[in-house]
C-alpha cells in the first residue's frame, strides 16, 4: 500500500482529493493527508484528513507519493525541488476521462484532469498541470511546471518553455513558441512567438515584457 499526499490544501487540492479514487486503485493507494502551510478550511469543506506539515519542511517516507496541487508558479518548482532532494517521489495523475494519444509522452508528476486531450507525439515535461478541457495539440513540446487553465488550447507544434501559464480559454496558434515564464491572459489569442517573462493579452495577443 502506498500513501498519497496532496501537496496544497486549497481548491486545487480538494479537486484532486475528489478524483483520486478515479485514478488510483484503493487497494494499492490511500490518501494520507495534505501538505500545506495552513489547512485552508479543509474542515469547513467536510474533509477530515490530517494536515501533515509545511511542504518545504516535510521529510518524505519511502512509501509516500506526492501529488502537486499548487497553482502559484513560484511555489510549484520550489516545493517539488525541496521534496525531491529529500528523496520524495511524485505520482502521475492522468484521469481516465482524459484522451492521451499512444504516441504522447507524459512526464512524471503530471496532473491531467478529465476531458483534457494530449494529441499525437506531444511531449509533456515533468509536473505539468492540465485543468479541465485543456488541450495540447500534436507535436507540442511542453516544459516543466507549465500550467494550462480550463479550456486552454494549444494547437499543433506549439512549444512552451518551463513555467509558462496559459489562462482559461486562451489559445496559442500552431507552431508558436512561448518563452520561460510567459503568461497568456484569459480569452486571449497568442498568434506570435513570445520571449521569456512576457504577458500576452487580447485578440490578437499584444505582448508586454515584464521584469519580474
Ligand atoms: C495572465 C494573468 C494570470 C496575469 O496575471 P498577473 O500577472 O496578476 O497580471 P495582471 O492581471 O495584473 O495583468 C498585468 C497587466 O496587464 C493587463 N491585462 C492583463 N490581461 C489583460 C487583458 N485580457 N486585456 C487587457 N489588459 C490586460 C492588466 O490590466 C495589467 O495592467 P496594469 O499593469 O496596467 O495594471 C491574468 O491576466 C489572467 O488571465 N488571469 C486568469 C487566470 C485563470 O485562467 N485562472 C483559472 C485558474 S483554474
PDB file of C-alpha atoms and ligand atoms in Angstrom:
ATOM      1  CA  UNK A   1       0.000   0.000   0.000  1.00  0.00           C
ATOM      2  CA  UNK A   2       1.338   3.436  -0.968  1.00  0.00           C
ATOM      3  CA  UNK A   3       0.404   6.658   0.801  1.00  0.00           C
ATOM      4  CA  UNK A   4      -0.698   9.524  -1.428  1.00  0.00           C
ATOM      5  CA  UNK A   5      -0.088  13.022  -0.093  1.00  0.00           C
ATOM      6  CA  UNK A   6      -1.716  16.013  -1.742  1.00  0.00           C
ATOM      7  CA  UNK A   7       0.625  18.999  -1.753  1.00  0.00           C
ATOM      8  CA  UNK A   8      -1.624  22.044  -1.407  1.00  0.00           C
ATOM      9  CA  UNK A   9      -4.831  22.278   0.586  1.00  0.00           C
ATOM     10  CA  UNK A  10      -6.756  24.898  -1.411  1.00  0.00           C
ATOM     11  CA  UNK A  11      -9.334  24.413  -4.136  1.00  0.00           C
ATOM     12  CA  UNK A  12      -6.853  22.560  -6.360  1.00  0.00           C
ATOM     13  CA  UNK A  13      -6.031  20.095  -3.576  1.00  0.00           C
ATOM     14  CA  UNK A  14      -9.688  19.492  -2.816  1.00  0.00           C
ATOM     15  CA  UNK A  15     -10.343  18.810  -6.500  1.00  0.00           C
ATOM     16  CA  UNK A  16      -7.618  16.189  -6.549  1.00  0.00           C
ATOM     17  CA  UNK A  17      -8.988  14.533  -3.429  1.00  0.00           C
ATOM     18  CA  UNK A  18     -12.388  14.274  -5.121  1.00  0.00           C
ATOM     19  CA  UNK A  19     -10.888  12.491  -8.150  1.00  0.00           C
ATOM     20  CA  UNK A  20      -8.117  10.459  -6.585  1.00  0.00           C
ATOM     21  CA  UNK A  21     -10.193   7.277  -6.448  1.00  0.00           C
ATOM     22  CA  UNK A  22     -10.824   7.522 -10.219  1.00  0.00           C
ATOM     23  CA  UNK A  23      -7.088   7.301 -10.889  1.00  0.00           C
ATOM     24  CA  UNK A  24      -5.508   5.219  -8.127  1.00  0.00           C
ATOM     25  CA  UNK A  25      -6.784   1.782  -7.102  1.00  0.00           C
ATOM     26  CA  UNK A  26      -7.985   1.893  -3.477  1.00  0.00           C
ATOM     27  CA  UNK A  27      -6.380  -1.479  -2.735  1.00  0.00           C
ATOM     28  CA  UNK A  28      -2.967  -0.030  -3.681  1.00  0.00           C
ATOM     29  CA  UNK A  29      -3.161   3.602  -2.586  1.00  0.00           C
ATOM     30  CA  UNK A  30      -4.703   5.528   0.276  1.00  0.00           C
ATOM     31  CA  UNK A  31      -4.707   9.259   0.858  1.00  0.00           C
ATOM     32  CA  UNK A  32      -2.655  10.032   3.958  1.00  0.00           C
ATOM     33  CA  UNK A  33      -3.310  13.776   4.099  1.00  0.00           C
ATOM     34  CA  UNK A  34      -2.264  17.190   2.836  1.00  0.00           C
ATOM     35  CA  UNK A  35       0.925  19.203   2.955  1.00  0.00           C
ATOM     36  CA  UNK A  36       0.327  22.939   3.250  1.00  0.00           C
ATOM     37  CA  UNK A  37       1.226  25.893   5.427  1.00  0.00           C
ATOM     38  CA  UNK A  38      -2.340  26.027   6.702  1.00  0.00           C
ATOM     39  CA  UNK A  39      -5.450  23.888   6.463  1.00  0.00           C
ATOM     40  CA  UNK A  40      -7.171  26.460   4.178  1.00  0.00           C
ATOM     41  CA  UNK A  41     -10.569  25.492   5.561  1.00  0.00           C
ATOM     42  CA  UNK A  42     -10.397  21.751   4.862  1.00  0.00           C
ATOM     43  CA  UNK A  43     -12.658  21.063   7.854  1.00  0.00           C
ATOM     44  CA  UNK A  44     -15.266  23.538   6.601  1.00  0.00           C
ATOM     45  CA  UNK A  45     -15.348  21.526   3.404  1.00  0.00           C
ATOM     46  CA  UNK A  46     -16.022  18.334   5.336  1.00  0.00           C
ATOM     47  CA  UNK A  47     -12.515  16.942   4.861  1.00  0.00           C
ATOM     48  CA  UNK A  48     -11.065  15.375   7.989  1.00  0.00           C
ATOM     49  CA  UNK A  49      -7.749  14.182   6.586  1.00  0.00           C
ATOM     50  CA  UNK A  50      -4.733  15.443   8.507  1.00  0.00           C
ATOM     51  CA  UNK A  51      -2.562  18.401   7.626  1.00  0.00           C
ATOM     52  CA  UNK A  52       0.879  16.766   7.689  1.00  0.00           C
ATOM     53  CA  UNK A  53       3.000  19.906   7.695  1.00  0.00           C
ATOM     54  CA  UNK A  54       4.717  22.519   5.574  1.00  0.00           C
ATOM     55  CA  UNK A  55       5.719  21.039   2.191  1.00  0.00           C
ATOM     56  CA  UNK A  56       9.108  22.745   2.345  1.00  0.00           C
ATOM     57  CA  UNK A  57       9.912  21.212   5.747  1.00  0.00           C
ATOM     58  CA  UNK A  58       8.421  17.757   5.300  1.00  0.00           C
ATOM     59  CA  UNK A  59      10.595  14.631   5.383  1.00  0.00           C
ATOM     60  CA  UNK A  60       9.245  12.171   2.760  1.00  0.00           C
ATOM     61  CA  UNK A  61       8.948   8.471   3.555  1.00  0.00           C
ATOM     62  CA  UNK A  62       9.720   5.716   1.015  1.00  0.00           C
ATOM     63  CA  UNK A  63       6.110   4.533   0.700  1.00  0.00           C
ATOM     64  CA  UNK A  64       4.742   8.022   0.031  1.00  0.00           C
ATOM     65  CA  UNK A  65       3.851   9.515  -3.340  1.00  0.00           C
ATOM     66  CA  UNK A  66       3.079  13.209  -3.756  1.00  0.00           C
ATOM     67  CA  UNK A  67       0.501  14.939  -5.931  1.00  0.00           C
ATOM     68  CA  UNK A  68       1.232  18.582  -6.712  1.00  0.00           C
ATOM     69  CA  UNK A  69      -1.846  20.769  -6.179  1.00  0.00           C
ATOM     70  CA  UNK A  70      -0.320  24.251  -6.111  1.00  0.00           C
ATOM     71  CA  UNK A  71      -1.239  26.844  -8.722  1.00  0.00           C
ATOM     72  CA  UNK A  72       1.279  29.564  -7.844  1.00  0.00           C
ATOM     73  CA  UNK A  73       4.113  29.179 -10.318  1.00  0.00           C
ATOM     74  CA  UNK A  74       6.785  30.433  -7.912  1.00  0.00           C
ATOM     75  CA  UNK A  75       5.854  27.843  -5.344  1.00  0.00           C
ATOM     76  CA  UNK A  76       5.403  24.872  -7.713  1.00  0.00           C
ATOM     77  CA  UNK A  77       9.063  24.430  -8.597  1.00  0.00           C
ATOM     78  CA  UNK A  78      10.342  25.276  -5.114  1.00  0.00           C
ATOM     79  CA  UNK A  79       8.166  22.697  -3.393  1.00  0.00           C
ATOM     80  CA  UNK A  80       8.934  19.939  -5.914  1.00  0.00           C
ATOM     81  CA  UNK A  81      12.665  20.604  -5.630  1.00  0.00           C
ATOM     82  CA  UNK A  82      12.582  20.567  -1.818  1.00  0.00           C
ATOM     83  CA  UNK A  83      10.674  17.294  -1.669  1.00  0.00           C
ATOM     84  CA  UNK A  84      12.633  15.507  -4.390  1.00  0.00           C
ATOM     85  CA  UNK A  85      16.033  16.490  -2.983  1.00  0.00           C
ATOM     86  CA  UNK A  86      14.958  14.683   0.205  1.00  0.00           C
ATOM     87  CA  UNK A  87      14.039  11.569  -1.800  1.00  0.00           C
ATOM     88  CA  UNK A  88      10.332  12.363  -2.259  1.00  0.00           C
ATOM     89  CA  UNK A  89       8.602  10.812  -5.269  1.00  0.00           C
ATOM     90  CA  UNK A  90       5.716  12.303  -7.206  1.00  0.00           C
ATOM     91  CA  UNK A  91       2.864  10.267  -8.639  1.00  0.00           C
ATOM     92  CA  UNK A  92       1.483  10.981 -12.109  1.00  0.00           C
ATOM     93  CA  UNK A  93      -2.237  11.707 -12.179  1.00  0.00           C
ATOM     94  CA  UNK A  94      -3.917  11.110 -15.543  1.00  0.00           C
ATOM     95  CA  UNK A  95      -7.679  10.964 -15.233  1.00  0.00           C
ATOM     96  CA  UNK A  96      -9.261   8.101 -17.226  1.00  0.00           C
ATOM     97  CA  UNK A  97     -11.603  10.580 -18.898  1.00  0.00           C
ATOM     98  CA  UNK A  98      -8.667  12.407 -20.474  1.00  0.00           C
ATOM     99  CA  UNK A  99      -7.697  11.380 -24.010  1.00  0.00           C
ATOM    100  CA  UNK A 100      -3.958  10.780 -24.252  1.00  0.00           C
ATOM    101  CA  UNK A 101      -2.519   9.702 -27.606  1.00  0.00           C
ATOM    102  CA  UNK A 102      -0.498   6.491 -27.527  1.00  0.00           C
ATOM    103  CA  UNK A 103       2.420   8.395 -29.044  1.00  0.00           C
ATOM    104  CA  UNK A 104       2.361  11.173 -26.442  1.00  0.00           C
ATOM    105  CA  UNK A 105       4.883  11.314 -23.598  1.00  0.00           C
ATOM    106  CA  UNK A 106       3.737  12.387 -20.155  1.00  0.00           C
ATOM    107  CA  UNK A 107       6.392  13.404 -17.624  1.00  0.00           C
ATOM    108  CA  UNK A 108       6.351  12.238 -14.036  1.00  0.00           C
ATOM    109  CA  UNK A 109       4.225  14.281 -11.664  1.00  0.00           C
ATOM    110  CA  UNK A 110       1.805  15.492 -14.332  1.00  0.00           C
ATOM    111  CA  UNK A 111      -1.723  16.221 -13.148  1.00  0.00           C
ATOM    112  CA  UNK A 112      -4.192  15.839 -16.011  1.00  0.00           C
ATOM    113  CA  UNK A 113      -7.865  16.425 -15.312  1.00  0.00           C
ATOM    114  CA  UNK A 114     -10.914  14.913 -17.037  1.00  0.00           C
ATOM    115  CA  UNK A 115     -11.784  15.960 -20.592  1.00  0.00           C
ATOM    116  CA  UNK A 116      -8.259  17.023 -21.490  1.00  0.00           C
ATOM    117  CA  UNK A 117      -6.645  15.982 -24.763  1.00  0.00           C
ATOM    118  CA  UNK A 118      -2.960  15.328 -25.419  1.00  0.00           C
ATOM    119  CA  UNK A 119      -2.514  14.621 -29.100  1.00  0.00           C
ATOM    120  CA  UNK A 120      -0.067  12.618 -31.192  1.00  0.00           C
ATOM    121  CA  UNK A 121       3.635  12.861 -30.396  1.00  0.00           C
ATOM    122  CA  UNK A 122       3.165  15.662 -27.879  1.00  0.00           C
ATOM    123  CA  UNK A 123       5.663  15.701 -25.019  1.00  0.00           C
ATOM    124  CA  UNK A 124       4.961  16.963 -21.532  1.00  0.00           C
ATOM    125  CA  UNK A 125       7.948  17.512 -19.230  1.00  0.00           C
ATOM    126  CA  UNK A 126       7.546  16.650 -15.531  1.00  0.00           C
ATOM    127  CA  UNK A 127       4.985  18.397 -13.326  1.00  0.00           C
ATOM    128  CA  UNK A 128       2.725  19.879 -15.989  1.00  0.00           C
ATOM    129  CA  UNK A 129      -0.846  20.580 -14.929  1.00  0.00           C
ATOM    130  CA  UNK A 130      -3.741  20.430 -17.383  1.00  0.00           C
ATOM    131  CA  UNK A 131      -7.021  21.645 -15.926  1.00  0.00           C
ATOM    132  CA  UNK A 132     -10.480  20.614 -17.220  1.00  0.00           C
ATOM    133  CA  UNK A 133     -10.944  20.691 -21.015  1.00  0.00           C
ATOM    134  CA  UNK A 134      -7.486  21.996 -21.800  1.00  0.00           C
ATOM    135  CA  UNK A 135      -5.762  20.540 -24.841  1.00  0.00           C
ATOM    136  CA  UNK A 136      -2.264  20.021 -26.191  1.00  0.00           C
ATOM    137  CA  UNK A 137      -2.077  19.587 -29.959  1.00  0.00           C
ATOM    138  CA  UNK A 138       0.060  17.161 -31.887  1.00  0.00           C
ATOM    139  CA  UNK A 139       3.853  17.527 -31.661  1.00  0.00           C
ATOM    140  CA  UNK A 140       3.723  20.158 -28.901  1.00  0.00           C
ATOM    141  CA  UNK A 141       6.673  20.435 -26.510  1.00  0.00           C
ATOM    142  CA  UNK A 142       5.584  21.473 -23.026  1.00  0.00           C
ATOM    143  CA  UNK A 143       8.122  22.470 -20.366  1.00  0.00           C
ATOM    144  CA  UNK A 144       8.280  21.744 -16.669  1.00  0.00           C
ATOM    145  CA  UNK A 145       5.674  23.160 -14.290  1.00  0.00           C
ATOM    146  CA  UNK A 146       3.587  24.579 -17.140  1.00  0.00           C
ATOM    147  CA  UNK A 147       0.008  25.164 -16.121  1.00  0.00           C
ATOM    148  CA  UNK A 148      -2.943  25.104 -18.522  1.00  0.00           C
ATOM    149  CA  UNK A 149      -6.130  26.567 -17.025  1.00  0.00           C
ATOM    150  CA  UNK A 150      -9.580  25.250 -18.004  1.00  0.00           C
ATOM    151  CA  UNK A 151     -10.181  25.297 -21.768  1.00  0.00           C
ATOM    152  CA  UNK A 152      -6.681  26.497 -22.629  1.00  0.00           C
ATOM    153  CA  UNK A 153      -5.943  25.353 -26.184  1.00  0.00           C
ATOM    154  CA  UNK A 154      -2.537  24.686 -27.707  1.00  0.00           C
ATOM    155  CA  UNK A 155      -2.579  23.945 -31.409  1.00  0.00           C
ATOM    156  CA  UNK A 156      -0.075  21.660 -33.128  1.00  0.00           C
ATOM    157  CA  UNK A 157       3.701  22.152 -32.838  1.00  0.00           C
ATOM    158  CA  UNK A 158       3.464  24.704 -30.025  1.00  0.00           C
ATOM    159  CA  UNK A 159       6.473  24.948 -27.704  1.00  0.00           C
ATOM    160  CA  UNK A 160       6.059  26.201 -24.154  1.00  0.00           C
ATOM    161  CA  UNK A 161       9.224  26.658 -22.133  1.00  0.00           C
ATOM    162  CA  UNK A 162       9.268  25.958 -18.403  1.00  0.00           C
ATOM    163  CA  UNK A 163       6.756  27.656 -16.100  1.00  0.00           C
ATOM    164  CA  UNK A 164       4.502  29.111 -18.773  1.00  0.00           C
ATOM    165  CA  UNK A 165       0.956  29.860 -17.620  1.00  0.00           C
ATOM    166  CA  UNK A 166      -1.913  29.692 -20.122  1.00  0.00           C
ATOM    167  CA  UNK A 167      -5.106  31.146 -18.659  1.00  0.00           C
ATOM    168  CA  UNK A 168      -8.620  29.960 -19.139  1.00  0.00           C
ATOM    169  CA  UNK A 169      -9.957  29.905 -22.727  1.00  0.00           C
ATOM    170  CA  UNK A 170      -6.681  31.235 -24.122  1.00  0.00           C
ATOM    171  CA  UNK A 171      -5.419  29.854 -27.438  1.00  0.00           C
ATOM    172  CA  UNK A 172      -1.914  29.501 -28.828  1.00  0.00           C
ATOM    173  CA  UNK A 173      -1.694  29.375 -32.629  1.00  0.00           C
ATOM    174  CA  UNK A 174       0.087  26.472 -34.345  1.00  0.00           C
ATOM    175  CA  UNK A 175       3.848  26.361 -34.121  1.00  0.00           C
ATOM    176  CA  UNK A 176       4.246  29.319 -31.749  1.00  0.00           C
ATOM    177  CA  UNK A 177       6.912  29.317 -29.070  1.00  0.00           C
ATOM    178  CA  UNK A 178       6.442  30.948 -25.675  1.00  0.00           C
ATOM    179  CA  UNK A 179       9.486  31.697 -23.562  1.00  0.00           C
ATOM    180  CA  UNK A 180      10.197  30.822 -19.954  1.00  0.00           C
ATOM    181  CA  UNK A 181       7.549  32.139 -17.544  1.00  0.00           C
ATOM    182  CA  UNK A 182       5.348  33.773 -20.169  1.00  0.00           C
ATOM    183  CA  UNK A 183       1.698  34.197 -19.286  1.00  0.00           C
ATOM    184  CA  UNK A 184      -1.251  34.268 -21.647  1.00  0.00           C
ATOM    185  CA  UNK A 185      -4.230  36.142 -20.235  1.00  0.00           C
ATOM    186  CA  UNK A 186      -7.755  34.737 -20.175  1.00  0.00           C
ATOM    187  CA  UNK A 187      -9.556  34.522 -23.545  1.00  0.00           C
ATOM    188  CA  UNK A 188      -6.502  35.778 -25.400  1.00  0.00           C
ATOM    189  CA  UNK A 189      -5.173  34.544 -28.733  1.00  0.00           C
ATOM    190  CA  UNK A 190      -1.414  34.223 -28.904  1.00  0.00           C
ATOM    191  CA  UNK A 191      -0.588  34.442 -32.631  1.00  0.00           C
ATOM    192  CA  UNK A 192       3.160  35.178 -32.376  1.00  0.00           C
ATOM    193  CA  UNK A 193       6.162  33.832 -30.529  1.00  0.00           C
ATOM    194  CA  UNK A 194       6.729  35.495 -27.165  1.00  0.00           C
ATOM    195  CA  UNK A 195      10.050  35.867 -25.345  1.00  0.00           C
ATOM    196  CA  UNK A 196      10.503  34.917 -21.706  1.00  0.00           C
ATOM    197  CA  UNK A 197       8.583  36.766 -18.987  1.00  0.00           C
ATOM    198  CA  UNK A 198       6.071  38.184 -21.447  1.00  0.00           C
ATOM    199  CA  UNK A 199       2.405  38.771 -20.697  1.00  0.00           C
ATOM    200  CA  UNK A 200       0.233  38.255 -23.782  1.00  0.00           C
ATOM    201  CA  UNK A 201      -3.321  39.566 -23.730  1.00  0.00           C
ATOM    202  CA  UNK A 202      -6.181  40.304 -26.105  1.00  0.00           C
ATOM    203  CA  UNK A 203      -7.207  39.119 -29.565  1.00  0.00           C
ATOM    204  CA  UNK A 204      -4.862  39.113 -31.398  1.00  0.00           C
ATOM    205  CA  UNK A 205      -2.500  38.949 -28.459  1.00  0.00           C
ATOM    206  CA  UNK A 206      -0.479  42.036 -27.594  1.00  0.00           C
ATOM    207  CA  UNK A 207       2.768  41.463 -25.756  1.00  0.00           C
ATOM    208  CA  UNK A 208       4.142  43.233 -22.704  1.00  0.00           C
ATOM    209  CA  UNK A 209       7.575  42.367 -21.298  1.00  0.00           C
ATOM    210  CA  UNK A 210       7.733  42.217 -17.543  1.00  0.00           C
ATOM    211  CA  UNK A 211      10.858  42.432 -15.433  1.00  0.00           C
ATOM    212  CA  UNK A 212       9.577  40.208 -12.614  1.00  0.00           C
TER     213      UNK A 212
HETATM  214  C1  LIG B   1      -2.422  36.042 -17.149  1.00  0.00           C
HETATM  215  C2  LIG B   1      -2.799  36.521 -15.774  1.00  0.00           C
HETATM  216  C3  LIG B   1      -2.732  35.331 -14.785  1.00  0.00           C
HETATM  217  C4  LIG B   1      -1.756  37.551 -15.392  1.00  0.00           C
HETATM  218  O1  LIG B   1      -1.985  37.926 -14.080  1.00  0.00           O
HETATM  219  P1  LIG B   1      -0.999  38.965 -13.368  1.00  0.00           P
HETATM  220  O2  LIG B   1       0.408  38.540 -13.522  1.00  0.00           O
HETATM  221  O3  LIG B   1      -1.534  39.184 -11.994  1.00  0.00           O
HETATM  222  O4  LIG B   1      -1.142  40.239 -14.231  1.00  0.00           O
HETATM  223  P2  LIG B   1      -2.352  41.252 -14.254  1.00  0.00           P
HETATM  224  O5  LIG B   1      -3.652  40.526 -14.348  1.00  0.00           O
HETATM  225  O6  LIG B   1      -2.170  42.228 -13.131  1.00  0.00           O
HETATM  226  O7  LIG B   1      -2.106  41.979 -15.615  1.00  0.00           O
HETATM  227  C5  LIG B   1      -0.958  42.799 -15.830  1.00  0.00           C
HETATM  228  C6  LIG B   1      -1.362  43.972 -16.682  1.00  0.00           C
HETATM  229  O8  LIG B   1      -1.874  43.511 -17.950  1.00  0.00           O
HETATM  230  C7  LIG B   1      -3.226  43.940 -18.125  1.00  0.00           C
HETATM  231  N1  LIG B   1      -4.024  42.867 -18.699  1.00  0.00           N
HETATM  232  C8  LIG B   1      -3.984  41.548 -18.375  1.00  0.00           C
HETATM  233  N2  LIG B   1      -4.870  40.883 -19.112  1.00  0.00           N
HETATM  234  C9  LIG B   1      -5.482  41.760 -19.912  1.00  0.00           C
HETATM  235  C10 LIG B   1      -6.476  41.661 -20.893  1.00  0.00           C
HETATM  236  N3  LIG B   1      -7.013  40.473 -21.235  1.00  0.00           N
HETATM  237  N4  LIG B   1      -6.859  42.774 -21.526  1.00  0.00           N
HETATM  238  C11 LIG B   1      -6.300  43.978 -21.208  1.00  0.00           C
HETATM  239  N5  LIG B   1      -5.349  44.127 -20.268  1.00  0.00           N
HETATM  240  C12 LIG B   1      -4.935  43.045 -19.635  1.00  0.00           C
HETATM  241  C13 LIG B   1      -3.710  44.240 -16.725  1.00  0.00           C
HETATM  242  O9  LIG B   1      -4.758  45.182 -16.717  1.00  0.00           O
HETATM  243  C14 LIG B   1      -2.471  44.792 -16.052  1.00  0.00           C
HETATM  244  O10 LIG B   1      -2.263  46.113 -16.444  1.00  0.00           O
HETATM  245  P3  LIG B   1      -1.586  47.173 -15.442  1.00  0.00           P
HETATM  246  O11 LIG B   1      -0.236  46.628 -15.104  1.00  0.00           O
HETATM  247  O12 LIG B   1      -1.561  48.444 -16.225  1.00  0.00           O
HETATM  248  O13 LIG B   1      -2.491  47.214 -14.252  1.00  0.00           O
HETATM  249  C15 LIG B   1      -4.218  37.133 -15.713  1.00  0.00           C
HETATM  250  O14 LIG B   1      -4.249  38.231 -16.602  1.00  0.00           O
HETATM  251  C16 LIG B   1      -5.318  36.148 -16.082  1.00  0.00           C
HETATM  252  O15 LIG B   1      -5.645  35.901 -17.230  1.00  0.00           O
HETATM  253  N6  LIG B   1      -5.943  35.511 -15.076  1.00  0.00           N
HETATM  254  C17 LIG B   1      -6.885  34.410 -15.261  1.00  0.00           C
HETATM  255  C18 LIG B   1      -6.200  33.155 -14.732  1.00  0.00           C
HETATM  256  C19 LIG B   1      -7.014  31.881 -14.958  1.00  0.00           C
HETATM  257  O16 LIG B   1      -7.286  31.471 -16.059  1.00  0.00           O
HETATM  258  N7  LIG B   1      -7.354  31.233 -13.864  1.00  0.00           N
HETATM  259  C20 LIG B   1      -8.032  29.952 -13.897  1.00  0.00           C
HETATM  260  C21 LIG B   1      -7.454  29.100 -12.786  1.00  0.00           C
HETATM  261  S1  LIG B   1      -8.180  27.497 -12.724  1.00  0.00           S
END
